[in-house]
Amino acid sequence: MSSLLEVRSLKKRFGAVEVLCGVDLSLEAGEVLAVIGDNGAGKSTLIKHISGVYPRDDGEIWLDGQPVTFTSPKQARHAGIETVYQDLALADELSVGANIFLGREPTRRWLGMLPVVDKRTIQRETQRLIDSIESHIPDGTSTVAGLSGGQRQAVAIARALYWDAKVVILDEPTAALAVMERENVIKLSRMLASKDVGVIYIGHNLVEILEVADRIAVMYRGRIVHVTRAEDTSQEELIKYMTGYTDRQIA
Amino acid sequence: MATHDSDLSTGRAMSQSASTWLSLNRRHLPVETLVLALTLSLWVVMAFSTPNFLTANNIINILRQVSIDSIIAFGVLFPILIRGIDLSVGSVVALSGVVCATLLTMGMPIPIAIGLTLLLGIAIGSLNAFSVHRLGIPAFIITLAGLQAYRGGAFLVSGGTSVFGLPQELASFARAEWLGIPSLFWTMLVIGLILHFILSRTRTGRYMVAMGSNYESARRAGINIKRIVFFAYIISSVTACIAGILLMSRMSIGSPTAAVAYELNAIAAAVVGGASLFGGRGSVLGTFIGALLFATIANSANLLGIDSFWQMVATGVLIAVVVYVDNLHKRRQSGLK
Ligand SMILES: Nc1ncnc2c1ncn2[C@@H]1O[C@H](COP(=O)(O)OP(=O)(O)OP(=O)(O)O)[C@@H](O)[C@H]1O
Ligand SMILES: [Mg+2]
């Protein structure tokens, strides 16, 4: 029995700085795994390896019991790994629907010849999706520019949902959100997990982490220093690990 | 912005959809409609100011001018959309006119001479795209270099003078009218429709907007960035070559001094027509309206005997005002940031 996703002794250095010094991590289908850690601990770098943004220096990534090497985000998406980035990566000038389908637009033949984007299908599917996640996105044909942070987050999550991802990575999804909107993102994350998606949830807010996560992994200076079930831990304990406490003291 | 804290989610959704509807309309209409209104009022004013304006001859004159200007501007719109720029198009217009004319005077059949000239456009566009995408040279710099180099090339090819002796068919093309409308205008219409189709209906068009709007999002969505960059710059150079051939036909010579500063005119037309120099925004129709405004101003100034220096000043002021108004709209839209 293998995990949905497994990362084994992943290493990465940027110039002289070793940002990941051998990270091990496993993710099961249907769980929300929170990854926490101080600024610069290497969380974003870690997930960018899983999602094909960076090539790794060393280590392995296994998906569904197979070793995988992604050389582009596109390959990772094809394999079923969707990422909602910290910086969101939505195109402001495009509509909600266009963003959800970006790079994977359905096409039809115009006059039976030229392939054109099938706007009607996009619109219909987008509306269906918006209704299913109840996220108060007013209209799938309006541009993303006018949406609030929470709505943008919902669009990004909807994108992951639509494409039947196996793994969804959320990098600080609530960082820029109002309290009300945070609750909605937490709800959406739980909904993904209930559909048997494995969710990696990066965050700083421990109250929120304890609410959303099944398991929590703590990163410190490029290492995972502690992994625990959410119900077995507390804010105090997590803070201890986030600030450099290790179970095995290094001599 | 709606600031009532209401627990009624339906009410919230409704007010949101109303506000997006408004912002949608505000977003897509203002600049182009403003510019169109300005153009039309200029036509009305001119019609009353001088009997020479609303004559068949003068209107056909404007249509011919706006056709060539628009074709260049349509092309330039594409690099602008992906947050690049192409400053070399004016020089490419001159170079292609001279090259095509030279090939023709050497006795080459017209279709082959035109074909080779368009190939030159593909080569120049590819070089620009390669420099931007692979070598990482800023588009502004590489196309500025092209502005110099291709103009120099035009002088070298022509030996410093104009190339005379074009075949009669070619010289008469630009003078032809079909259904009372200049052939140049029809050509512009066809090119405009094709480019509009690409922009609004195809994946490629969508990817250009995505790339100009948010480069990272386009890359992460798995879009083939290289293909889009090459496409945009090749369109720009090839349309410049088409414009060069048409201008050569119109003047009946291949002139190395043709189309000086046309790149600025073209960029101005695109921007006044709603394109953003920060990428992601712009349309073929808007660009045409922008080009029409500038062609009208040039023509009016000419008819009224206004100093061409004043015309340059007016054009400059206009660009500044339109871009300012557009920015104002955008800022209001994003919540008075
Ligand atoms: N492309 C890069 N080149 C050089 N250094 C980098 C690069 N990306 C990240 N780093 C460095 O790697 C370290 C880890 O960065 P990373 O973004 O992974 O941290 P993080 O845990 O996501 O932090 P935050 O909580 O602030 O988002 C930081 O010291 C950062 O400066
Ligand atoms: Mg981060």
PDB file of N, CA and C in Angstrom, chain A residues 48 53 73-74 77 85 87 89-94 98-99 102-108 110 114-117 119 122 136 138-139 141-143 145 151 180-181, chain B residues 9-10 12-13 16-17 20 23-24 27-28 197 200-204 206-207 209-214 216-224 279-281 333-334:
ATOM      1  N   LYS A  48       6.763  23.909  -5.098  1.00  0.00           N
ATOM      2  CA  LYS A  48       7.089  24.187  -6.493  1.00  0.00           C
ATOM      3  C   LYS A  48       7.858  23.031  -7.141  1.00  0.00           C
ATOM      4  N   VAL A  53       7.495  23.299 -11.101  1.00  0.00           N
ATOM      5  CA  VAL A  53       8.043  24.623 -11.411  1.00  0.00           C
ATOM      6  C   VAL A  53       9.581  24.587 -11.375  1.00  0.00           C
ATOM      7  N   PRO A  73       5.223  22.680 -15.283  1.00  0.00           N
ATOM      8  CA  PRO A  73       3.964  22.651 -14.556  1.00  0.00           C
ATOM      9  C   PRO A  73       2.883  21.913 -15.352  1.00  0.00           C
ATOM     10  N   LYS A  74       2.999  21.985 -16.656  1.00  0.00           N
ATOM     11  CA  LYS A  74       2.013  21.327 -17.506  1.00  0.00           C
ATOM     12  C   LYS A  74       2.007  19.819 -17.265  1.00  0.00           C
ATOM     13  N   ARG A  77       0.351  19.003 -14.031  1.00  0.00           N
ATOM     14  CA  ARG A  77      -1.107  19.102 -14.132  1.00  0.00           C
ATOM     15  C   ARG A  77      -1.680  17.898 -14.854  1.00  0.00           C
ATOM     16  N   TYR A  85      -1.443  28.958  -6.321  1.00  0.00           N
ATOM     17  CA  TYR A  85      -0.239  29.609  -5.814  1.00  0.00           C
ATOM     18  C   TYR A  85      -0.561  30.744  -4.862  1.00  0.00           C
ATOM     19  N   ASP A  87       0.698  33.584  -4.988  1.00  0.00           N
ATOM     20  CA  ASP A  87       0.461  34.797  -5.775  1.00  0.00           C
ATOM     21  C   ASP A  87      -0.665  34.587  -6.787  1.00  0.00           C
ATOM     22  N   ALA A  89      -1.777  33.678  -9.534  1.00  0.00           N
ATOM     23  CA  ALA A  89      -1.604  33.334 -10.933  1.00  0.00           C
ATOM     24  C   ALA A  89      -2.907  33.245 -11.714  1.00  0.00           C
ATOM     25  N   LEU A  90      -3.727  34.257 -11.576  1.00  0.00           N
ATOM     26  CA  LEU A  90      -4.877  34.365 -12.468  1.00  0.00           C
ATOM     27  C   LEU A  90      -4.602  35.519 -13.424  1.00  0.00           C
ATOM     28  N   ALA A  91      -5.129  35.407 -14.630  1.00  0.00           N
ATOM     29  CA  ALA A  91      -4.943  36.483 -15.594  1.00  0.00           C
ATOM     30  C   ALA A  91      -6.101  37.466 -15.464  1.00  0.00           C
ATOM     31  N   ASP A  92      -5.803  38.655 -14.973  1.00  0.00           N
ATOM     32  CA  ASP A  92      -6.822  39.658 -14.675  1.00  0.00           C
ATOM     33  C   ASP A  92      -7.729  40.017 -15.846  1.00  0.00           C
ATOM     34  N   GLU A  93      -7.155  40.057 -17.024  1.00  0.00           N
ATOM     35  CA  GLU A  93      -7.932  40.538 -18.174  1.00  0.00           C
ATOM     36  C   GLU A  93      -8.832  39.458 -18.748  1.00  0.00           C
ATOM     37  N   LEU A  94      -8.666  38.237 -18.270  1.00  0.00           N
ATOM     38  CA  LEU A  94      -9.512  37.153 -18.769  1.00  0.00           C
ATOM     39  C   LEU A  94     -10.672  36.903 -17.809  1.00  0.00           C
ATOM     40  N   ALA A  98     -12.480  31.740 -18.567  1.00  0.00           N
ATOM     41  CA  ALA A  98     -11.244  31.645 -19.345  1.00  0.00           C
ATOM     42  C   ALA A  98     -10.076  31.254 -18.457  1.00  0.00           C
ATOM     43  N   ASN A  99     -10.087  31.734 -17.212  1.00  0.00           N
ATOM     44  CA  ASN A  99      -9.026  31.370 -16.280  1.00  0.00           C
ATOM     45  C   ASN A  99      -9.120  29.900 -15.869  1.00  0.00           C
ATOM     46  N   LEU A 102      -7.891  27.951 -18.787  1.00  0.00           N
ATOM     47  CA  LEU A 102      -6.667  28.420 -19.444  1.00  0.00           C
ATOM     48  C   LEU A 102      -5.699  27.268 -19.726  1.00  0.00           C
ATOM     49  N   GLY A 103      -5.303  27.170 -20.981  1.00  0.00           N
ATOM     50  CA  GLY A 103      -4.362  26.125 -21.375  1.00  0.00           C
ATOM     51  C   GLY A 103      -5.034  24.814 -21.744  1.00  0.00           C
ATOM     52  N   ARG A 104      -6.353  24.725 -21.495  1.00  0.00           N
ATOM     53  CA  ARG A 104      -7.066  23.469 -21.767  1.00  0.00           C
ATOM     54  C   ARG A 104      -8.434  23.747 -22.368  1.00  0.00           C
ATOM     55  N   GLU A 105      -8.520  24.802 -23.154  1.00  0.00           N
ATOM     56  CA  GLU A 105      -9.809  25.222 -23.690  1.00  0.00           C
ATOM     57  C   GLU A 105     -10.407  24.149 -24.600  1.00  0.00           C
ATOM     58  N   PRO A 106     -11.691  23.881 -24.420  1.00  0.00           N
ATOM     59  CA  PRO A 106     -12.351  23.033 -25.407  1.00  0.00           C
ATOM     60  C   PRO A 106     -12.461  23.825 -26.716  1.00  0.00           C
ATOM     61  N   THR A 107     -12.317  23.148 -27.812  1.00  0.00           N
ATOM     62  CA  THR A 107     -12.449  23.856 -29.091  1.00  0.00           C
ATOM     63  C   THR A 107     -13.545  23.210 -29.923  1.00  0.00           C
ATOM     64  N   ARG A 108     -14.019  23.981 -30.890  1.00  0.00           N
ATOM     65  CA  ARG A 108     -14.922  23.411 -31.879  1.00  0.00           C
ATOM     66  C   ARG A 108     -14.493  23.944 -33.230  1.00  0.00           C
ATOM     67  N   TRP A 110     -14.945  25.986 -36.478  1.00  0.00           N
ATOM     68  CA  TRP A 110     -15.719  27.101 -36.996  1.00  0.00           C
ATOM     69  C   TRP A 110     -15.936  26.873 -38.475  1.00  0.00           C
ATOM     70  N   LEU A 114     -11.919  25.805 -39.086  1.00  0.00           N
ATOM     71  CA  LEU A 114     -10.942  26.378 -38.172  1.00  0.00           C
ATOM     72  C   LEU A 114     -11.276  26.078 -36.713  1.00  0.00           C
ATOM     73  N   PRO A 115     -10.297  25.625 -35.948  1.00  0.00           N
ATOM     74  CA  PRO A 115     -10.561  25.378 -34.541  1.00  0.00           C
ATOM     75  C   PRO A 115     -10.663  26.700 -33.760  1.00  0.00           C
ATOM     76  N   VAL A 116     -11.794  26.892 -33.110  1.00  0.00           N
ATOM     77  CA  VAL A 116     -11.965  28.088 -32.278  1.00  0.00           C
ATOM     78  C   VAL A 116     -12.342  27.661 -30.873  1.00  0.00           C
ATOM     79  N   VAL A 117     -12.108  28.562 -29.919  1.00  0.00           N
ATOM     80  CA  VAL A 117     -12.433  28.283 -28.528  1.00  0.00           C
ATOM     81  C   VAL A 117     -13.946  28.158 -28.378  1.00  0.00           C
ATOM     82  N   LYS A 119     -16.639  28.901 -26.560  1.00  0.00           N
ATOM     83  CA  LYS A 119     -16.993  29.761 -25.437  1.00  0.00           C
ATOM     84  C   LYS A 119     -18.258  29.286 -24.727  1.00  0.00           C
ATOM     85  N   ILE A 122     -17.476  26.533 -22.289  1.00  0.00           N
ATOM     86  CA  ILE A 122     -16.753  27.108 -21.161  1.00  0.00           C
ATOM     87  C   ILE A 122     -17.721  27.803 -20.216  1.00  0.00           C
ATOM     88  N   HIS A 136     -20.217  32.568  -4.262  1.00  0.00           N
ATOM     89  CA  HIS A 136     -20.598  33.944  -4.568  1.00  0.00           C
ATOM     90  C   HIS A 136     -19.760  34.571  -5.659  1.00  0.00           C
ATOM     91  N   PRO A 138     -20.060  36.111  -8.942  1.00  0.00           N
ATOM     92  CA  PRO A 138     -21.284  36.581  -9.559  1.00  0.00           C
ATOM     93  C   PRO A 138     -21.508  36.024 -10.964  1.00  0.00           C
ATOM     94  N   ASP A 139     -20.464  35.931 -11.753  1.00  0.00           N
ATOM     95  CA  ASP A 139     -20.719  35.694 -13.157  1.00  0.00           C
ATOM     96  C   ASP A 139     -19.447  35.180 -13.822  1.00  0.00           C
ATOM     97  N   THR A 141     -18.565  35.116 -16.772  1.00  0.00           N
ATOM     98  CA  THR A 141     -18.057  35.804 -17.959  1.00  0.00           C
ATOM     99  C   THR A 141     -17.399  37.141 -17.612  1.00  0.00           C
ATOM    100  N   SER A 142     -17.461  37.539 -16.337  1.00  0.00           N
ATOM    101  CA  SER A 142     -16.800  38.796 -15.981  1.00  0.00           C
ATOM    102  C   SER A 142     -15.311  38.530 -15.757  1.00  0.00           C
ATOM    103  N   THR A 143     -14.510  39.588 -15.918  1.00  0.00           N
ATOM    104  CA  THR A 143     -13.073  39.371 -15.771  1.00  0.00           C
ATOM    105  C   THR A 143     -12.713  39.208 -14.303  1.00  0.00           C
ATOM    106  N   ALA A 145     -10.382  40.616 -12.785  1.00  0.00           N
ATOM    107  CA  ALA A 145      -9.849  41.860 -12.211  1.00  0.00           C
ATOM    108  C   ALA A 145     -10.726  42.412 -11.092  1.00  0.00           C
ATOM    109  N   GLN A 151     -12.913  35.468  -3.710  1.00  0.00           N
ATOM    110  CA  GLN A 151     -13.494  34.997  -4.965  1.00  0.00           C
ATOM    111  C   GLN A 151     -12.412  34.454  -5.892  1.00  0.00           C
ATOM    112  N   MET A 180     -14.473  36.196   6.917  1.00  0.00           N
ATOM    113  CA  MET A 180     -15.574  35.470   6.278  1.00  0.00           C
ATOM    114  C   MET A 180     -15.075  34.590   5.136  1.00  0.00           C
ATOM    115  N   GLU A 181     -14.163  35.162   4.373  1.00  0.00           N
ATOM    116  CA  GLU A 181     -13.690  34.456   3.184  1.00  0.00           C
ATOM    117  C   GLU A 181     -12.782  33.299   3.557  1.00  0.00           C
TER     118      GLU A 181
ATOM    119  N   SER B   9     -27.149  36.184   1.625  1.00  0.00           N
ATOM    120  CA  SER B   9     -26.173  35.908   0.584  1.00  0.00           C
ATOM    121  C   SER B   9     -26.748  36.205  -0.796  1.00  0.00           C
ATOM    122  N   THR B  10     -28.067  36.045  -0.923  1.00  0.00           N
ATOM    123  CA  THR B  10     -28.639  36.338  -2.244  1.00  0.00           C
ATOM    124  C   THR B  10     -28.515  37.820  -2.554  1.00  0.00           C
ATOM    125  N   ARG B  12     -26.296  39.770  -1.451  1.00  0.00           N
ATOM    126  CA  ARG B  12     -24.897  40.052  -1.722  1.00  0.00           C
ATOM    127  C   ARG B  12     -24.546  39.652  -3.155  1.00  0.00           C
ATOM    128  N   ALA B  13     -25.005  38.467  -3.520  1.00  0.00           N
ATOM    129  CA  ALA B  13     -24.715  38.001  -4.876  1.00  0.00           C
ATOM    130  C   ALA B  13     -25.315  38.942  -5.906  1.00  0.00           C
ATOM    131  N   GLN B  16     -23.427  42.096  -6.148  1.00  0.00           N
ATOM    132  CA  GLN B  16     -22.150  41.838  -6.801  1.00  0.00           C
ATOM    133  C   GLN B  16     -22.327  41.720  -8.303  1.00  0.00           C
ATOM    134  N   SER B  17     -23.372  41.001  -8.707  1.00  0.00           N
ATOM    135  CA  SER B  17     -23.522  40.826 -10.148  1.00  0.00           C
ATOM    136  C   SER B  17     -23.866  42.162 -10.795  1.00  0.00           C
ATOM    137  N   THR B  20     -20.561  44.036 -11.107  1.00  0.00           N
ATOM    138  CA  THR B  20     -19.668  43.540 -12.164  1.00  0.00           C
ATOM    139  C   THR B  20     -20.227  43.891 -13.530  1.00  0.00           C
ATOM    140  N   SER B  23     -19.191  47.369 -14.105  1.00  0.00           N
ATOM    141  CA  SER B  23     -17.762  47.532 -14.341  1.00  0.00           C
ATOM    142  C   SER B  23     -17.373  46.899 -15.669  1.00  0.00           C
ATOM    143  N   LEU B  24     -18.105  45.865 -16.048  1.00  0.00           N
ATOM    144  CA  LEU B  24     -17.848  45.243 -17.343  1.00  0.00           C
ATOM    145  C   LEU B  24     -18.045  46.265 -18.454  1.00  0.00           C
ATOM    146  N   ARG B  27     -15.630  48.869 -18.463  1.00  0.00           N
ATOM    147  CA  ARG B  27     -14.332  48.385 -18.831  1.00  0.00           C
ATOM    148  C   ARG B  27     -14.126  48.338 -20.344  1.00  0.00           C
ATOM    149  N   HIS B  28     -15.111  47.836 -21.035  1.00  0.00           N
ATOM    150  CA  HIS B  28     -14.881  47.587 -22.454  1.00  0.00           C
ATOM    151  C   HIS B  28     -15.280  48.750 -23.345  1.00  0.00           C
ATOM    152  N   PHE B 197     -10.365  37.845 -35.670  1.00  0.00           N
ATOM    153  CA  PHE B 197     -10.791  36.458 -35.479  1.00  0.00           C
ATOM    154  C   PHE B 197      -9.790  35.710 -34.604  1.00  0.00           C
ATOM    155  N   SER B 200     -10.021  37.021 -30.942  1.00  0.00           N
ATOM    156  CA  SER B 200     -11.221  36.810 -30.130  1.00  0.00           C
ATOM    157  C   SER B 200     -11.705  35.368 -30.128  1.00  0.00           C
ATOM    158  N   ARG B 201     -11.281  34.577 -31.088  1.00  0.00           N
ATOM    159  CA  ARG B 201     -11.870  33.254 -31.181  1.00  0.00           C
ATOM    160  C   ARG B 201     -10.911  32.105 -30.941  1.00  0.00           C
ATOM    161  N   THR B 202      -9.628  32.312 -31.155  1.00  0.00           N
ATOM    162  CA  THR B 202      -8.718  31.162 -31.082  1.00  0.00           C
ATOM    163  C   THR B 202      -7.992  31.099 -29.740  1.00  0.00           C
ATOM    164  N   ARG B 203      -7.443  29.934 -29.477  1.00  0.00           N
ATOM    165  CA  ARG B 203      -6.629  29.758 -28.273  1.00  0.00           C
ATOM    166  C   ARG B 203      -5.442  30.696 -28.297  1.00  0.00           C
ATOM    167  N   THR B 204      -4.822  30.800 -29.455  1.00  0.00           N
ATOM    168  CA  THR B 204      -3.648  31.665 -29.571  1.00  0.00           C
ATOM    169  C   THR B 204      -3.954  33.078 -29.096  1.00  0.00           C
ATOM    170  N   ARG B 206      -6.319  34.076 -27.045  1.00  0.00           N
ATOM    171  CA  ARG B 206      -6.540  34.019 -25.608  1.00  0.00           C
ATOM    172  C   ARG B 206      -5.226  33.946 -24.853  1.00  0.00           C
ATOM    173  N   TYR B 207      -4.297  33.159 -25.380  1.00  0.00           N
ATOM    174  CA  TYR B 207      -3.012  32.976 -24.703  1.00  0.00           C
ATOM    175  C   TYR B 207      -2.205  34.264 -24.736  1.00  0.00           C
ATOM    176  N   VAL B 209      -3.499  37.296 -24.591  1.00  0.00           N
ATOM    177  CA  VAL B 209      -4.068  38.124 -23.521  1.00  0.00           C
ATOM    178  C   VAL B 209      -3.599  37.604 -22.157  1.00  0.00           C
ATOM    179  N   ALA B 210      -3.622  36.292 -21.996  1.00  0.00           N
ATOM    180  CA  ALA B 210      -3.201  35.701 -20.724  1.00  0.00           C
ATOM    181  C   ALA B 210      -1.748  36.048 -20.426  1.00  0.00           C
ATOM    182  N   MET B 211      -0.919  35.935 -21.448  1.00  0.00           N
ATOM    183  CA  MET B 211       0.500  36.184 -21.263  1.00  0.00           C
ATOM    184  C   MET B 211       0.761  37.644 -20.919  1.00  0.00           C
ATOM    185  N   GLY B 212       0.075  38.545 -21.611  1.00  0.00           N
ATOM    186  CA  GLY B 212       0.269  39.964 -21.344  1.00  0.00           C
ATOM    187  C   GLY B 212      -0.307  40.360 -19.999  1.00  0.00           C
ATOM    188  N   SER B 213      -1.339  39.634 -19.595  1.00  0.00           N
ATOM    189  CA  SER B 213      -2.043  39.956 -18.369  1.00  0.00           C
ATOM    190  C   SER B 213      -1.283  39.440 -17.150  1.00  0.00           C
ATOM    191  N   ASN B 214      -0.786  38.230 -17.239  1.00  0.00           N
ATOM    192  CA  ASN B 214      -0.048  37.632 -16.123  1.00  0.00           C
ATOM    193  C   ASN B 214       0.855  36.536 -16.670  1.00  0.00           C
ATOM    194  N   GLU B 216       3.226  34.748 -15.414  1.00  0.00           N
ATOM    195  CA  GLU B 216       3.365  33.538 -14.610  1.00  0.00           C
ATOM    196  C   GLU B 216       2.161  32.625 -14.764  1.00  0.00           C
ATOM    197  N   SER B 217       0.990  33.221 -14.769  1.00  0.00           N
ATOM    198  CA  SER B 217      -0.205  32.384 -14.863  1.00  0.00           C
ATOM    199  C   SER B 217      -0.238  31.673 -16.211  1.00  0.00           C
ATOM    200  N   ALA B 218       0.199  32.364 -17.233  1.00  0.00           N
ATOM    201  CA  ALA B 218       0.227  31.740 -18.556  1.00  0.00           C
ATOM    202  C   ALA B 218       1.229  30.588 -18.569  1.00  0.00           C
ATOM    203  N   ARG B 219       2.380  30.839 -17.975  1.00  0.00           N
ATOM    204  CA  ARG B 219       3.418  29.809 -17.978  1.00  0.00           C
ATOM    205  C   ARG B 219       2.960  28.589 -17.181  1.00  0.00           C
ATOM    206  N   ARG B 220       2.391  28.881 -16.021  1.00  0.00           N
ATOM    207  CA  ARG B 220       1.985  27.761 -15.172  1.00  0.00           C
ATOM    208  C   ARG B 220       0.801  27.007 -15.746  1.00  0.00           C
ATOM    209  N   ALA B 221       0.015  27.690 -16.573  1.00  0.00           N
ATOM    210  CA  ALA B 221      -1.104  26.997 -17.212  1.00  0.00           C
ATOM    211  C   ALA B 221      -0.597  26.100 -18.341  1.00  0.00           C
ATOM    212  N   GLY B 222       0.702  26.092 -18.547  1.00  0.00           N
ATOM    213  CA  GLY B 222       1.274  25.199 -19.540  1.00  0.00           C
ATOM    214  C   GLY B 222       1.212  25.737 -20.959  1.00  0.00           C
ATOM    215  N   ILE B 223       1.009  27.037 -21.074  1.00  0.00           N
ATOM    216  CA  ILE B 223       0.949  27.627 -22.408  1.00  0.00           C
ATOM    217  C   ILE B 223       2.346  27.671 -23.017  1.00  0.00           C
ATOM    218  N   ASN B 224       2.421  27.369 -24.304  1.00  0.00           N
ATOM    219  CA  ASN B 224       3.693  27.406 -25.008  1.00  0.00           C
ATOM    220  C   ASN B 224       4.067  28.862 -25.284  1.00  0.00           C
ATOM    221  N   GLY B 279       0.290  45.436 -21.364  1.00  0.00           N
ATOM    222  CA  GLY B 279      -0.098  44.130 -21.863  1.00  0.00           C
ATOM    223  C   GLY B 279      -1.501  43.709 -21.483  1.00  0.00           C
ATOM    224  N   GLY B 280      -2.010  42.703 -22.202  1.00  0.00           N
ATOM    225  CA  GLY B 280      -3.266  42.078 -21.836  1.00  0.00           C
ATOM    226  C   GLY B 280      -4.532  42.763 -22.323  1.00  0.00           C
ATOM    227  N   ARG B 281      -4.395  44.003 -22.817  1.00  0.00           N
ATOM    228  CA  ARG B 281      -5.583  44.703 -23.262  1.00  0.00           C
ATOM    229  C   ARG B 281      -5.370  45.343 -24.623  1.00  0.00           C
ATOM    230  N   GLN B 333     -11.967  51.561 -11.101  1.00  0.00           N
ATOM    231  CA  GLN B 333     -12.454  50.200 -11.123  1.00  0.00           C
ATOM    232  C   GLN B 333     -11.805  49.354 -10.038  1.00  0.00           C
ATOM    233  N   SER B 334     -10.511  49.550  -9.841  1.00  0.00           N
ATOM    234  CA  SER B 334      -9.835  48.733  -8.836  1.00  0.00           C
ATOM    235  C   SER B 334      -9.909  49.401  -7.464  1.00  0.00           C
TER     236      SER B 334
END
